[in-house]
Coordinates of C-alpha atoms in Angstrom, one line a residue:
M142 CA 119.3 122.0 67.9
S143 CA 117.6 120.5 70.0
Y144 CA 118.2 122.9 73.1
L145 CA 117.6 125.7 70.4
R146 CA 113.8 124.4 69.9
F147 CA 113.1 124.3 73.5
I148 CA 114.5 128.1 74.2
L149 CA 112.6 129.2 71.2
M150 CA 109.9 127.9 72.9
T151 CA 110.6 129.2 76.0
S152 CA 110.3 132.7 74.7
L153 CA 107.4 132.1 73.3
V154 CA 105.7 130.9 75.8
G155 CA 107.2 134.0 78.4
F156 CA 106.0 136.2 75.8
L157 CA 102.5 135.3 75.7
V158 CA 102.2 135.1 79.5
Q159 CA 103.6 138.5 79.8
H160 CA 101.2 140.0 77.3
V161 CA 98.5 138.4 78.6
T162 CA 99.6 139.9 82.4
A163 CA 100.7 143.1 80.8
Q164 CA 96.5 143.2 78.9
E165 CA 95.2 142.7 82.6
D166 CA 91.9 144.5 83.0
T167 CA 90.3 144.9 86.5
T168 CA 86.8 145.3 85.8
A169 CA 85.1 142.5 87.7
L170 CA 84.1 139.1 86.5
I171 CA 80.6 137.9 85.2
L172 CA 81.3 134.7 84.5
D173 CA 78.0 134.1 82.4
A174 CA 79.3 136.5 80.3
V175 CA 82.4 135.7 79.2
N176 CA 82.6 132.1 80.3
I177 CA 86.4 132.5 81.2
Q178 CA 86.1 130.4 84.1
G179 CA 87.6 127.0 83.7
S180 CA 90.3 124.8 82.9
R181 CA 92.3 123.2 80.4
L182 CA 90.5 120.3 80.3
D183 CA 86.8 122.0 79.6
K184 CA 88.2 124.6 77.6
F185 CA 91.0 123.3 74.8
T186 CA 89.5 119.5 74.3
I187 CA 87.9 120.4 70.9
G188 CA 87.5 117.4 68.7
E189 CA 87.7 114.4 71.1
K190 CA 86.0 111.9 73.5
V191 CA 85.5 113.5 77.5
E192 CA 83.5 111.5 79.4
K193 CA 81.5 113.3 82.8
I194 CA 80.5 110.8 85.3
S195 CA 77.2 111.5 86.3
S196 CA 75.9 112.9 90.1
I197 CA 73.3 110.2 90.2
H198 CA 76.1 107.3 89.8
R199 CA 78.9 109.1 91.9
E200 CA 75.9 108.9 94.7
S201 CA 75.6 105.5 93.9
T202 CA 78.9 104.3 94.7
A203 CA 79.8 107.0 97.3
Y204 CA 80.7 104.6 99.6
S205 CA 83.4 102.7 97.2
S206 CA 86.6 102.9 95.6
L207 CA 87.3 104.9 92.3
S208 CA 88.0 101.5 90.6
E209 CA 84.2 100.5 91.4
L210 CA 82.8 103.7 90.0
L211 CA 84.6 103.6 86.9
F212 CA 84.2 99.8 86.1
N213 CA 80.3 100.7 86.6
F214 CA 79.7 103.8 84.9
S215 CA 82.7 104.7 82.4
G216 CA 84.1 103.1 79.3
A217 CA 87.4 101.9 80.2
N218 CA 88.3 98.7 80.7
I219 CA 89.4 98.8 84.8
R220 CA 91.7 95.8 85.2
S221 CA 91.7 94.1 89.2
Y222 CA 93.5 91.3 90.7
G223 CA 90.6 90.7 92.8
V224 CA 88.3 92.5 95.5
S225 CA 90.9 94.5 97.2
G226 CA 93.6 93.9 95.1
L227 CA 95.2 96.4 92.4
S228 CA 93.1 97.7 89.9
T229 CA 94.3 99.9 87.2
P230 CA 92.5 101.7 84.4
S231 CA 93.0 100.9 80.7
V232 CA 91.8 103.2 77.9
R233 CA 91.2 102.1 74.5
G234 CA 93.8 99.2 74.3
T235 CA 96.6 100.5 76.2
G236 CA 98.4 99.5 79.1
S237 CA 97.4 100.4 82.8
N238 CA 99.9 102.6 82.8
H239 CA 99.0 104.7 79.9
T240 CA 96.0 106.3 81.4
A241 CA 97.5 109.5 84.1
V242 CA 95.2 110.2 87.0
F243 CA 95.1 113.6 87.6
W244 CA 93.1 115.4 91.2
E245 CA 93.2 119.0 91.1
G246 CA 95.1 119.2 88.3
V247 CA 98.7 117.2 90.1
N248 CA 99.2 113.8 88.0
L249 CA 99.0 111.2 90.7
Q250 CA 101.4 108.5 88.6
S251 CA 104.1 106.8 91.1
P252 CA 107.4 107.9 89.7
T253 CA 108.1 104.0 90.7
N254 CA 106.6 102.0 88.8
G255 CA 104.0 104.8 86.6
S256 CA 100.6 103.9 87.7
L257 CA 97.9 105.0 90.5
D258 CA 96.2 102.1 92.4
L259 CA 92.1 102.8 91.8
T260 CA 90.9 100.2 94.8
L261 CA 92.5 103.5 97.6
M262 CA 90.8 105.8 96.2
P263 CA 87.5 106.5 97.9
V264 CA 84.3 108.3 96.3
S265 CA 83.6 109.9 98.7
F266 CA 86.6 112.3 98.7
V267 CA 85.9 113.6 94.9
D268 CA 83.0 115.6 93.7
D269 CA 83.4 115.5 89.9
V270 CA 85.2 112.5 87.8
S271 CA 85.6 113.0 83.9
L272 CA 87.3 110.7 81.5
Q273 CA 89.3 111.9 78.8
Y274 CA 90.0 109.3 76.1
G275 CA 93.0 109.2 73.5
G276 CA 96.5 111.0 73.7
A277 CA 96.7 114.3 76.2
G278 CA 100.5 114.6 75.7
S279 CA 100.3 118.1 74.4
L280 CA 98.1 119.5 77.3
F281 CA 99.0 117.2 80.4
G282 CA 102.6 115.5 79.7
S283 CA 104.1 112.3 80.3
G284 CA 101.8 109.2 80.6
T285 CA 98.8 110.0 79.3
L286 CA 99.3 108.0 75.6
G287 CA 96.1 106.2 76.2
G288 CA 93.9 109.1 78.0
A289 CA 93.2 110.3 81.4
I290 CA 91.0 110.7 84.3
H291 CA 90.5 114.2 86.2
L292 CA 89.2 114.1 89.6
G293 CA 88.0 117.3 91.1
T294 CA 86.7 118.2 94.7
A295 CA 84.8 121.8 95.7
V296 CA 84.3 123.8 99.0
A297 CA 81.2 124.9 100.3
I298 CA 78.5 126.5 98.7
S299 CA 75.9 127.7 100.5
E300 CA 76.6 130.3 103.7
G301 CA 77.1 128.7 107.6
F302 CA 77.4 125.0 108.2
S303 CA 76.3 121.8 106.1
G304 CA 77.2 118.6 106.2
K305 CA 76.9 114.8 106.2
F306 CA 77.4 111.8 108.4
F307 CA 77.3 108.5 106.7
Q308 CA 77.2 104.7 107.6
Q309 CA 77.6 102.4 105.8
L310 CA 77.3 98.5 106.6
G311 CA 77.6 95.5 103.7
S312 CA 78.3 91.9 103.3
F313 CA 81.9 89.8 104.4
G314 CA 82.4 92.4 107.2
S315 CA 82.3 95.4 105.4
T316 CA 81.7 98.6 107.1
Y317 CA 82.4 102.1 106.1
T318 CA 82.1 105.4 108.1
G319 CA 82.6 109.1 107.6
A320 CA 81.7 112.3 107.5
N321 CA 81.9 115.6 105.0
I322 CA 81.6 119.4 107.0
N323 CA 81.4 122.9 104.8
W324 CA 81.5 125.9 106.2
R325 CA 81.1 129.6 104.4
H326 CA 81.4 133.0 105.9
Q327 CA 81.6 135.9 103.3
R328 CA 85.0 134.8 101.7
V329 CA 85.9 132.0 103.4
R330 CA 85.1 128.5 102.8
L331 CA 85.8 125.6 104.8
S332 CA 85.7 121.8 103.9
L333 CA 86.7 118.7 106.1
R334 CA 85.8 114.9 105.1
G335 CA 87.0 111.8 106.6
F336 CA 86.2 108.6 106.3
V337 CA 87.1 104.7 108.0
N338 CA 86.9 101.5 105.9
H339 CA 87.7 98.0 107.1
A340 CA 86.2 94.6 104.6
D341 CA 87.1 91.5 105.1
N342 CA 86.3 90.1 102.0
D343 CA 86.0 86.7 103.1
F344 CA 83.7 85.7 100.4
T345 CA 83.0 81.8 99.9
Y346 CA 83.7 80.9 96.0
Y347 CA 84.4 77.8 93.5
N348 CA 87.4 77.4 93.0
R349 CA 87.8 75.8 89.2
Y350 CA 91.5 74.5 90.4
T351 CA 90.6 72.1 93.2
V352 CA 86.5 71.6 92.0
R353 CA 85.5 72.3 95.6
D354 CA 83.8 75.8 97.2
E355 CA 86.2 77.5 99.4
E356 CA 86.4 80.8 100.8
Q357 CA 88.6 83.6 100.3
K358 CA 91.6 84.4 102.7
N359 CA 93.8 87.1 104.0
A360 CA 91.9 89.4 101.3
S361 CA 91.1 92.3 104.1
I362 CA 91.3 96.2 103.2
D363 CA 91.4 98.8 106.1
Q364 CA 91.7 102.3 105.3
Q365 CA 91.3 106.1 106.9
G366 CA 91.9 109.0 105.3
V367 CA 90.8 112.7 105.6
L368 CA 90.9 115.8 103.4
S369 CA 90.9 119.4 104.6
E370 CA 90.1 122.2 102.1
L371 CA 90.7 126.6 102.4
Y372 CA 89.4 128.5 100.2
Y373 CA 89.7 132.2 100.5
Q374 CA 88.8 134.9 98.2
L375 CA 91.2 137.5 97.8
T376 CA 89.5 140.4 95.8
D377 CA 86.8 140.5 93.4
N378 CA 88.6 138.7 90.9
S379 CA 91.2 136.4 92.8
D380 CA 91.3 133.7 95.2
I381 CA 93.6 130.8 97.0
T382 CA 93.2 127.1 97.8
F383 CA 94.9 125.0 100.0
K384 CA 94.2 121.6 100.1
Y385 CA 95.3 118.7 102.2
W386 CA 94.4 114.8 101.3
Y387 CA 96.2 111.7 104.3
Q388 CA 94.9 108.4 103.3
D389 CA 96.6 105.0 105.1
N390 CA 95.6 101.9 103.5
L391 CA 96.5 98.1 104.9
V392 CA 95.6 95.2 101.9
H393 CA 95.8 91.5 102.3
I394 CA 97.4 90.4 99.5
P395 CA 95.8 86.6 99.3
D396 CA 97.5 84.3 96.7
P397 CA 95.9 83.5 93.5
A398 CA 93.4 80.5 93.4
S399 CA 95.5 78.3 91.4
A400 CA 98.1 78.7 94.1
G401 CA 96.9 76.4 96.8
G402 CA 98.8 78.3 99.3
N403 CA 98.0 80.5 103.0
T404 CA 99.9 83.6 102.3
K405 CA 100.1 86.2 104.7
A406 CA 101.7 88.9 102.4
T407 CA 100.5 92.3 103.2
Q408 CA 101.0 95.8 101.8
A409 CA 100.5 99.0 103.4
D410 CA 100.7 102.7 101.5
E411 CA 100.4 105.8 103.3
F412 CA 100.6 109.2 101.4
H413 CA 100.2 113.0 101.6
R414 CA 98.5 115.3 99.0
V415 CA 99.2 119.2 99.0
V416 CA 98.0 121.4 96.8
L417 CA 98.1 125.6 96.7
K418 CA 96.3 126.9 93.9
W419 CA 96.3 130.7 92.7
K420 CA 93.9 132.3 90.4
N421 CA 93.5 135.7 89.6
Q422 CA 90.7 136.4 86.4
S423 CA 89.6 139.4 84.9
A424 CA 86.7 139.9 82.0
N425 CA 89.1 138.4 79.3
R426 CA 91.8 136.3 80.9
M427 CA 92.7 133.8 83.8
L428 CA 96.1 133.7 85.4
R429 CA 96.9 130.3 87.2
G430 CA 99.3 129.3 89.6
Q431 CA 99.9 126.4 92.0
S432 CA 102.2 123.8 93.5
A433 CA 101.9 120.5 95.1
L434 CA 103.8 117.8 97.0
V435 CA 102.4 114.2 96.5
L436 CA 104.3 111.8 99.4
H437 CA 103.9 107.7 99.3
H438 CA 105.5 105.6 101.5
L439 CA 104.6 101.6 100.3
E440 CA 105.6 98.7 102.4
Y441 CA 105.2 95.2 101.6
D442 CA 105.3 92.4 104.0
D443 CA 105.5 88.8 102.3
K444 CA 105.7 87.4 106.1
I445 CA 108.7 85.3 105.0
T446 CA 111.6 87.3 103.2
D447 CA 112.8 91.1 104.5
V448 CA 110.5 93.9 104.6
S449 CA 110.4 96.0 101.2
N450 CA 109.9 99.6 101.3
T451 CA 109.6 102.6 98.2
Q452 CA 109.5 106.0 99.5
S453 CA 108.9 108.5 97.2
L454 CA 108.1 112.5 96.4
S455 CA 106.8 114.1 93.9
W456 CA 106.9 118.4 93.9
I457 CA 104.9 119.6 90.8
S458 CA 104.6 123.4 90.1
E459 CA 102.9 125.1 87.3
F460 CA 101.7 128.2 86.4
E461 CA 99.2 129.0 83.1
A462 CA 98.4 132.2 82.1
T463 CA 94.6 131.6 79.2
Y464 CA 93.3 135.1 77.2
K465 CA 90.1 135.4 75.1
L466 CA 91.1 137.6 72.2
G467 CA 88.3 139.0 70.5
K468 CA 84.8 137.2 70.8
S469 CA 86.1 133.4 69.2
T470 CA 90.0 133.0 70.1
W471 CA 91.4 131.9 73.2
L472 CA 95.0 131.1 73.9
D473 CA 96.8 128.9 76.8
A474 CA 100.2 129.1 77.4
G475 CA 102.3 127.7 80.8
I476 CA 104.6 125.9 82.1
N477 CA 105.0 122.9 84.4
N478 CA 108.0 121.8 86.3
T479 CA 108.0 118.2 88.2
Y480 CA 111.0 117.2 90.5
D481 CA 110.9 113.3 91.6
R482 CA 112.9 111.2 93.7
A483 CA 112.4 108.1 95.3
E484 CA 114.5 105.7 97.4
V485 CA 113.5 101.5 97.6
A486 CA 115.7 98.9 98.9
S487 CA 116.0 97.2 95.2
Y488 CA 117.5 100.3 93.4
G489 CA 120.8 99.1 95.5
D490 CA 122.7 102.6 96.5
E491 CA 121.1 104.5 93.9
I492 CA 118.9 107.4 95.2
P493 CA 116.9 108.3 91.6
L494 CA 116.5 112.1 90.8
R495 CA 114.2 114.1 87.8
N496 CA 113.7 117.1 87.2
Q497 CA 110.7 117.6 84.2
T498 CA 110.1 121.0 82.8
G499 CA 107.4 120.9 80.4
L500 CA 106.1 124.4 78.2
Y501 CA 102.9 124.0 76.7
I502 CA 100.9 126.1 74.0
S503 CA 97.1 125.8 73.0
S504 CA 94.9 127.7 70.7
K505 CA 91.0 127.6 69.6
K506 CA 89.3 129.8 67.0
L507 CA 85.8 129.8 66.2
I508 CA 85.4 130.0 62.0
A509 CA 82.3 131.1 61.1
E510 CA 80.0 129.7 64.2
K511 CA 80.5 126.8 62.6
L512 CA 83.9 125.3 62.9
E513 CA 86.0 125.1 66.3
V514 CA 89.8 124.9 65.5
N515 CA 92.4 123.4 68.7
L516 CA 96.1 123.4 68.0
G517 CA 98.1 122.3 70.7
L518 CA 102.4 121.9 71.5
R519 CA 104.3 120.8 74.1
E520 CA 108.0 120.4 74.7
T521 CA 109.2 119.0 78.0
L522 CA 113.1 119.1 79.6
S523 CA 114.0 115.8 81.3
S524 CA 117.4 116.0 83.4
G525 CA 118.8 117.4 80.2
D526 CA 117.1 115.3 77.6
L527 CA 114.2 117.0 75.2
S528 CA 111.3 114.8 74.4
P529 CA 110.0 114.8 71.3
I530 CA 107.2 117.9 69.9
M531 CA 103.7 116.7 71.7
P532 CA 101.5 118.6 68.7
S533 CA 97.9 118.0 69.1
L534 CA 95.1 119.2 66.5
G535 CA 91.4 119.0 67.2
L536 CA 88.8 119.9 65.0
N537 CA 84.3 119.8 65.5
Y538 CA 82.1 121.2 62.9
A539 CA 79.1 122.0 63.4
L540 CA 76.3 120.6 61.0
T541 CA 73.1 121.6 62.4
N542 CA 72.6 123.0 66.0
D543 CA 72.1 119.5 67.8
F544 CA 74.8 117.3 64.9
S545 CA 78.4 118.3 64.8
L546 CA 81.5 116.6 63.2
K547 CA 85.0 115.7 65.7
S548 CA 88.5 114.6 65.2
K549 CA 91.6 114.9 66.6
V550 CA 95.3 113.7 66.5
A551 CA 97.6 113.8 68.6
R552 CA 101.1 112.5 69.5
S553 CA 101.8 112.0 73.2
Y554 CA 104.7 109.8 75.2
R555 CA 105.5 108.2 78.2
I556 CA 109.1 108.2 80.2
P557 CA 110.4 105.3 81.5
T558 CA 109.8 104.5 85.0
F559 CA 112.4 104.5 88.1
N560 CA 111.4 100.1 87.9
D561 CA 112.1 100.4 84.9
L562 CA 115.9 102.2 84.9
Y563 CA 117.2 101.6 88.5
W564 CA 115.8 97.9 89.7
K565 CA 118.4 95.8 90.5
G566 CA 116.5 92.7 92.7
A567 CA 116.4 89.0 92.9
G568 CA 116.1 87.6 89.0
A569 CA 115.4 91.1 88.1
M570 CA 117.9 94.0 86.7
G571 CA 116.3 97.3 85.6
N572 CA 117.6 99.1 82.3
P573 CA 119.0 102.4 81.7
D574 CA 119.8 102.9 78.2
L575 CA 115.4 102.5 77.9
E576 CA 113.9 104.7 75.6
P577 CA 110.4 106.8 76.1
E578 CA 107.4 105.3 74.8
L579 CA 105.5 107.0 72.2
G580 CA 102.2 106.7 70.3
W581 CA 99.9 109.0 68.4
S582 CA 96.2 108.5 68.3
A583 CA 93.7 110.0 65.9
E584 CA 90.1 109.8 66.4
I585 CA 87.1 110.7 64.0
G586 CA 83.3 110.8 65.5
V587 CA 79.5 112.0 65.2
L588 CA 78.1 114.1 68.6
S589 CA 73.9 114.6 68.4
E590 CA 72.3 116.1 71.3
K591 CA 68.7 116.8 70.9
E592 CA 66.4 118.4 72.8
F593 CA 62.7 117.3 72.9
D594 CA 59.6 119.0 75.2
R595 CA 59.7 116.9 78.4
S596 CA 63.4 114.2 77.2
R597 CA 67.0 114.9 75.6
L598 CA 69.1 112.8 73.8
S599 CA 72.6 112.2 73.1
L600 CA 74.2 110.0 71.0
E601 CA 77.8 109.6 70.5
V602 CA 80.0 106.9 68.0
T603 CA 83.4 107.7 67.8
G604 CA 86.4 105.3 65.8
F605 CA 90.2 105.6 67.2
S606 CA 93.2 104.8 66.3
N607 CA 96.2 104.5 68.5
T608 CA 99.7 103.7 67.8
I609 CA 102.3 103.3 70.6
S610 CA 106.2 102.3 69.3
Q611 CA 109.1 101.3 72.1
W612 CA 106.2 99.7 74.6
I613 CA 108.4 99.1 77.4
Q614 CA 107.7 95.3 78.4
W615 CA 109.9 93.1 81.4
V616 CA 111.5 90.5 79.3
E617 CA 113.2 87.1 80.7
V618 CA 116.8 86.5 79.6
E619 CA 118.9 84.2 80.6
S620 CA 116.7 83.4 83.7
V621 CA 117.2 87.2 84.5
W622 CA 113.9 89.8 84.1
S623 CA 114.5 93.0 82.8
P624 CA 112.4 96.3 80.8
V625 CA 113.3 96.9 76.9
N626 CA 112.1 98.3 74.1
V627 CA 110.2 95.2 72.6
Q628 CA 107.5 95.9 70.5
K629 CA 105.1 98.3 68.8
I630 CA 100.7 98.3 69.3
W631 CA 98.0 99.2 67.5
A632 CA 94.7 99.6 69.1
R633 CA 92.2 100.3 67.0
G634 CA 87.9 100.1 67.5
V635 CA 84.9 101.5 67.8
E636 CA 82.5 103.6 70.9
L637 CA 79.3 103.9 71.6
G638 CA 77.9 106.2 73.8
L639 CA 73.9 107.0 74.1
K640 CA 72.0 109.1 77.7
Y641 CA 68.5 109.9 77.7
G642 CA 66.7 111.7 80.0
Y643 CA 62.9 112.0 80.2
Q644 CA 60.9 113.9 82.6
L645 CA 57.9 111.9 83.6
S646 CA 56.1 114.8 86.0
D647 CA 57.0 117.4 87.5
D648 CA 58.8 115.3 90.7
W649 CA 59.9 111.9 88.4
K650 CA 62.3 111.7 86.2
L651 CA 63.9 109.0 83.9
Q652 CA 67.8 108.8 82.7
T653 CA 69.7 105.6 81.1
W654 CA 73.0 105.7 80.1
S655 CA 75.1 103.4 77.9
N656 CA 78.4 102.6 76.6
Y657 CA 79.7 100.0 74.1
S658 CA 83.4 99.7 72.7
L659 CA 84.8 97.4 70.5
T660 CA 88.5 97.3 70.6
K661 CA 91.5 95.3 68.7
S662 CA 94.6 95.7 70.5
T663 CA 97.6 94.0 68.8
K664 CA 100.8 93.7 68.4
Q665 CA 102.6 94.7 65.2
E666 CA 106.0 94.8 65.6
V667 CA 108.3 92.5 68.3
G668 CA 111.8 93.4 68.9
N669 CA 115.1 91.5 70.5
G670 CA 114.0 89.9 73.8
G671 CA 110.2 89.5 72.4
S672 CA 108.2 86.2 71.3
I673 CA 106.9 86.1 67.5
Q674 CA 104.6 83.7 68.6
E675 CA 102.6 87.2 70.5
L676 CA 102.4 89.2 67.1
D677 CA 99.6 89.9 65.6
K678 CA 97.6 88.6 68.5
Q679 CA 95.1 90.9 71.0
V680 CA 96.8 92.4 74.2
T681 CA 96.6 90.2 77.6
Y682 CA 93.2 91.4 79.7
T683 CA 92.2 93.7 76.9
P684 CA 88.3 92.8 76.2
L685 CA 87.5 92.9 72.0
H686 CA 83.8 93.5 73.2
Q687 CA 82.6 95.3 76.4
A688 CA 79.1 96.8 77.0
K689 CA 77.5 98.5 80.0
A690 CA 73.7 100.2 81.0
A691 CA 72.0 102.1 83.9
V692 CA 68.6 102.6 84.3
N693 CA 67.7 105.3 87.5
L694 CA 64.5 106.8 88.4
V695 CA 64.9 109.7 90.7
H696 CA 62.6 111.3 92.8
N697 CA 62.9 114.0 94.6
R698 CA 63.5 111.9 97.7
F699 CA 63.6 108.6 96.1
A700 CA 66.0 106.8 93.7
F701 CA 66.4 103.6 92.2
G702 CA 69.0 102.6 89.5
I703 CA 70.2 98.9 88.0
N704 CA 73.1 98.6 85.9
Q705 CA 74.8 96.3 84.2
I706 CA 78.4 95.1 82.7
Y707 CA 79.1 93.3 80.0
V708 CA 83.3 92.0 79.8
G709 CA 84.1 90.0 77.0
E710 CA 86.5 87.5 76.7
Q711 CA 89.9 88.6 77.5
Y712 CA 93.4 86.4 76.6
I713 CA 95.4 85.6 79.8
T714 CA 98.4 84.5 77.6
G715 CA 100.6 86.9 75.1
D716 CA 100.5 84.2 72.2
N717 CA 96.1 83.6 73.1
R718 CA 96.2 80.5 73.3
R719 CA 94.8 80.9 77.0
T720 CA 91.7 82.6 77.3
L721 CA 89.2 84.2 80.4
D722 CA 85.7 83.9 80.3
A723 CA 83.7 86.5 79.4
Y724 CA 81.0 87.6 82.1
V725 CA 77.9 89.7 83.2
V726 CA 77.0 91.5 86.5
T727 CA 73.9 93.5 87.3
G728 CA 73.9 95.7 89.9
V729 CA 70.7 97.5 91.9
S730 CA 70.7 100.6 94.2
A731 CA 67.6 102.5 96.5
S732 CA 67.5 104.9 98.5
C733 CA 64.8 107.2 100.4
Q734 CA 65.2 110.4 102.1
F735 CA 63.3 111.5 104.4
L736 CA 63.2 114.8 106.4
L737 CA 63.1 115.7 110.0
S738 CA 63.3 119.9 109.2
Q739 CA 63.6 122.2 106.8
K740 CA 67.7 121.4 107.5
H741 CA 67.7 118.2 108.6
S742 CA 67.1 115.0 107.0
F743 CA 68.8 111.0 107.2
K744 CA 68.2 109.2 104.0
I745 CA 68.8 104.9 103.9
S746 CA 70.4 104.2 100.8
G747 CA 70.8 100.0 99.7
Q748 CA 72.6 98.0 97.4
V749 CA 73.3 94.5 95.8
K750 CA 75.9 93.7 94.1
N751 CA 75.9 90.7 91.7
V752 CA 72.4 90.3 92.0
F753 CA 72.2 87.2 90.0
D754 CA 75.4 85.7 91.9
K755 CA 77.8 85.2 89.3
D756 CA 80.7 82.8 89.5
Y757 CA 83.8 85.2 87.7
E758 CA 87.2 86.3 87.8
A759 CA 88.6 89.9 86.7
R760 CA 91.8 88.2 86.4
N761 CA 92.8 84.7 86.0
A762 CA 92.7 83.1 89.6
R763 CA 90.9 86.4 91.0
P764 CA 88.2 85.7 92.0
M765 CA 85.8 88.4 92.9
P766 CA 82.7 87.6 95.4
G767 CA 78.7 86.2 94.2
R768 CA 75.9 88.5 95.4
N769 CA 76.4 91.0 98.6
Y770 CA 74.7 93.8 100.2
H771 CA 75.2 97.2 101.4
L772 CA 73.2 98.9 103.5
S773 CA 73.8 103.1 104.6
I774 CA 72.3 105.4 106.6
I775 CA 73.1 109.3 105.6
Y776 CA 72.2 112.4 108.3
Q777 CA 72.6 115.4 106.5
F778 CA 72.2 119.0 107.7
N779 CA 72.6 122.5 106.6

């Protein structure tokens, strides 16, 4: 019966794609008239919260990591092992591997551990960052129980050469050097970006375990990378894009402050990311196809035992058709195939392979010019096993021109990682009988956007509820750690977002942004291998309260900004007996641009992080740096 269901859905998707193709219109596209352009994220996320990081906030953290950008300017909870350590996102009280990260529509989650280290992702390589809240299984597949982070890069817009060179110097031996070069001529666009980053991270901190000031040791990071992009417009209605991202990273991993050791452990990450995209569009339909290859080599060396090597390969291909039916109906259908392979020393002789084929359909309907309805469906065949059907229903009702009600219900899932299934290391053993994690998410909210003579106000309030059953957790049984589907989690809460912009004069404007979240995430059920003492307790490293705010004063050639983050008390043990103190961190940034000529300029910018020299830990026994400074010089030409 399950295979019949998959065959029927395959036939339906095939019919819809064929129908869309057959309806091809060779008329040149007028984007403003029909607005066909846009991704699934743009068009089929009705009723849910999607937060787009502003260009001002991206520029203020341009020479840092994606971890720092999201920590400062998004509603996500960033779980970090220190300034250069592993950093992963947690959205709405879910786990660190429940929020997928997509670059150009390609899922970058590792097939071995299910996560992506945000510390290794340079902000200078992305032009668009959006955070999608809530389950996204029907649109984007496995691993999106909490949400998804979407990254995009853009090629040259203006004719001829343009670009910039930049150099940043900072505290604790920090240097960041790079360049972005763009070229466009008629139908061809080229872009080349590169960077080299180094930081010693040898800051002084107060060690509460030894009760004295100490210097952070073995915490340096070295990175270098290049991103090349080629865009070619085949016809008035079609184009092809090729993008290649290479990066090499070496991170020294310090001991926790509680260890009192002098580790020399390192982790080297090298990856290649290649994507080839094709798009064809007409007045009322769009066809997209893409194929991507992601290669990742990780080498962990603790300088004591043998070196541990991990190599993974993901080949991801997708075809999608979007069609506009009349004036008020949209239809989207597609197929995605993901092939994963990994070679890990701790898997023994096992070289796991996995092939996932996902079919998805989504429709959007505007009713009586006030109610938008979005219905989505996804079915995935993973190495012969069918996932449950992943439905979603989103509603957006416009009460007035500037006030709307929105709601969404969705089902999502996450398949076990290769580590969960095949690990055979000392003192640990994978579990090949694991079941996928399953989740339901629901949200309801209001959005008010008002425009005045010289200002604009946006207020969004959202209540949410997420349940995840069969949550995979590693537990110790008879001195051996093994993953089991041990518990059920219920995460619920309220989010408040406020944006305000005011045009002070022709040259000056004021922009403010703030975000608050209350998140209660507790274990509702504990299965075999779990601890009854953790029942109804808050999930570790999930603050009940989190608030962020930023104020920016912007001129044509000058900018000043201040931002502040409050992270509430967090529990560091499952029984909630031990806590990590709440903390407040403040940052200040400023920049000034000087025109050398009509086409040449340079900019000086500076940052002060942790202005009030707060002594805090983002994770237990993982100290963060005190007050630190960064100065950048940027030369731009066009």
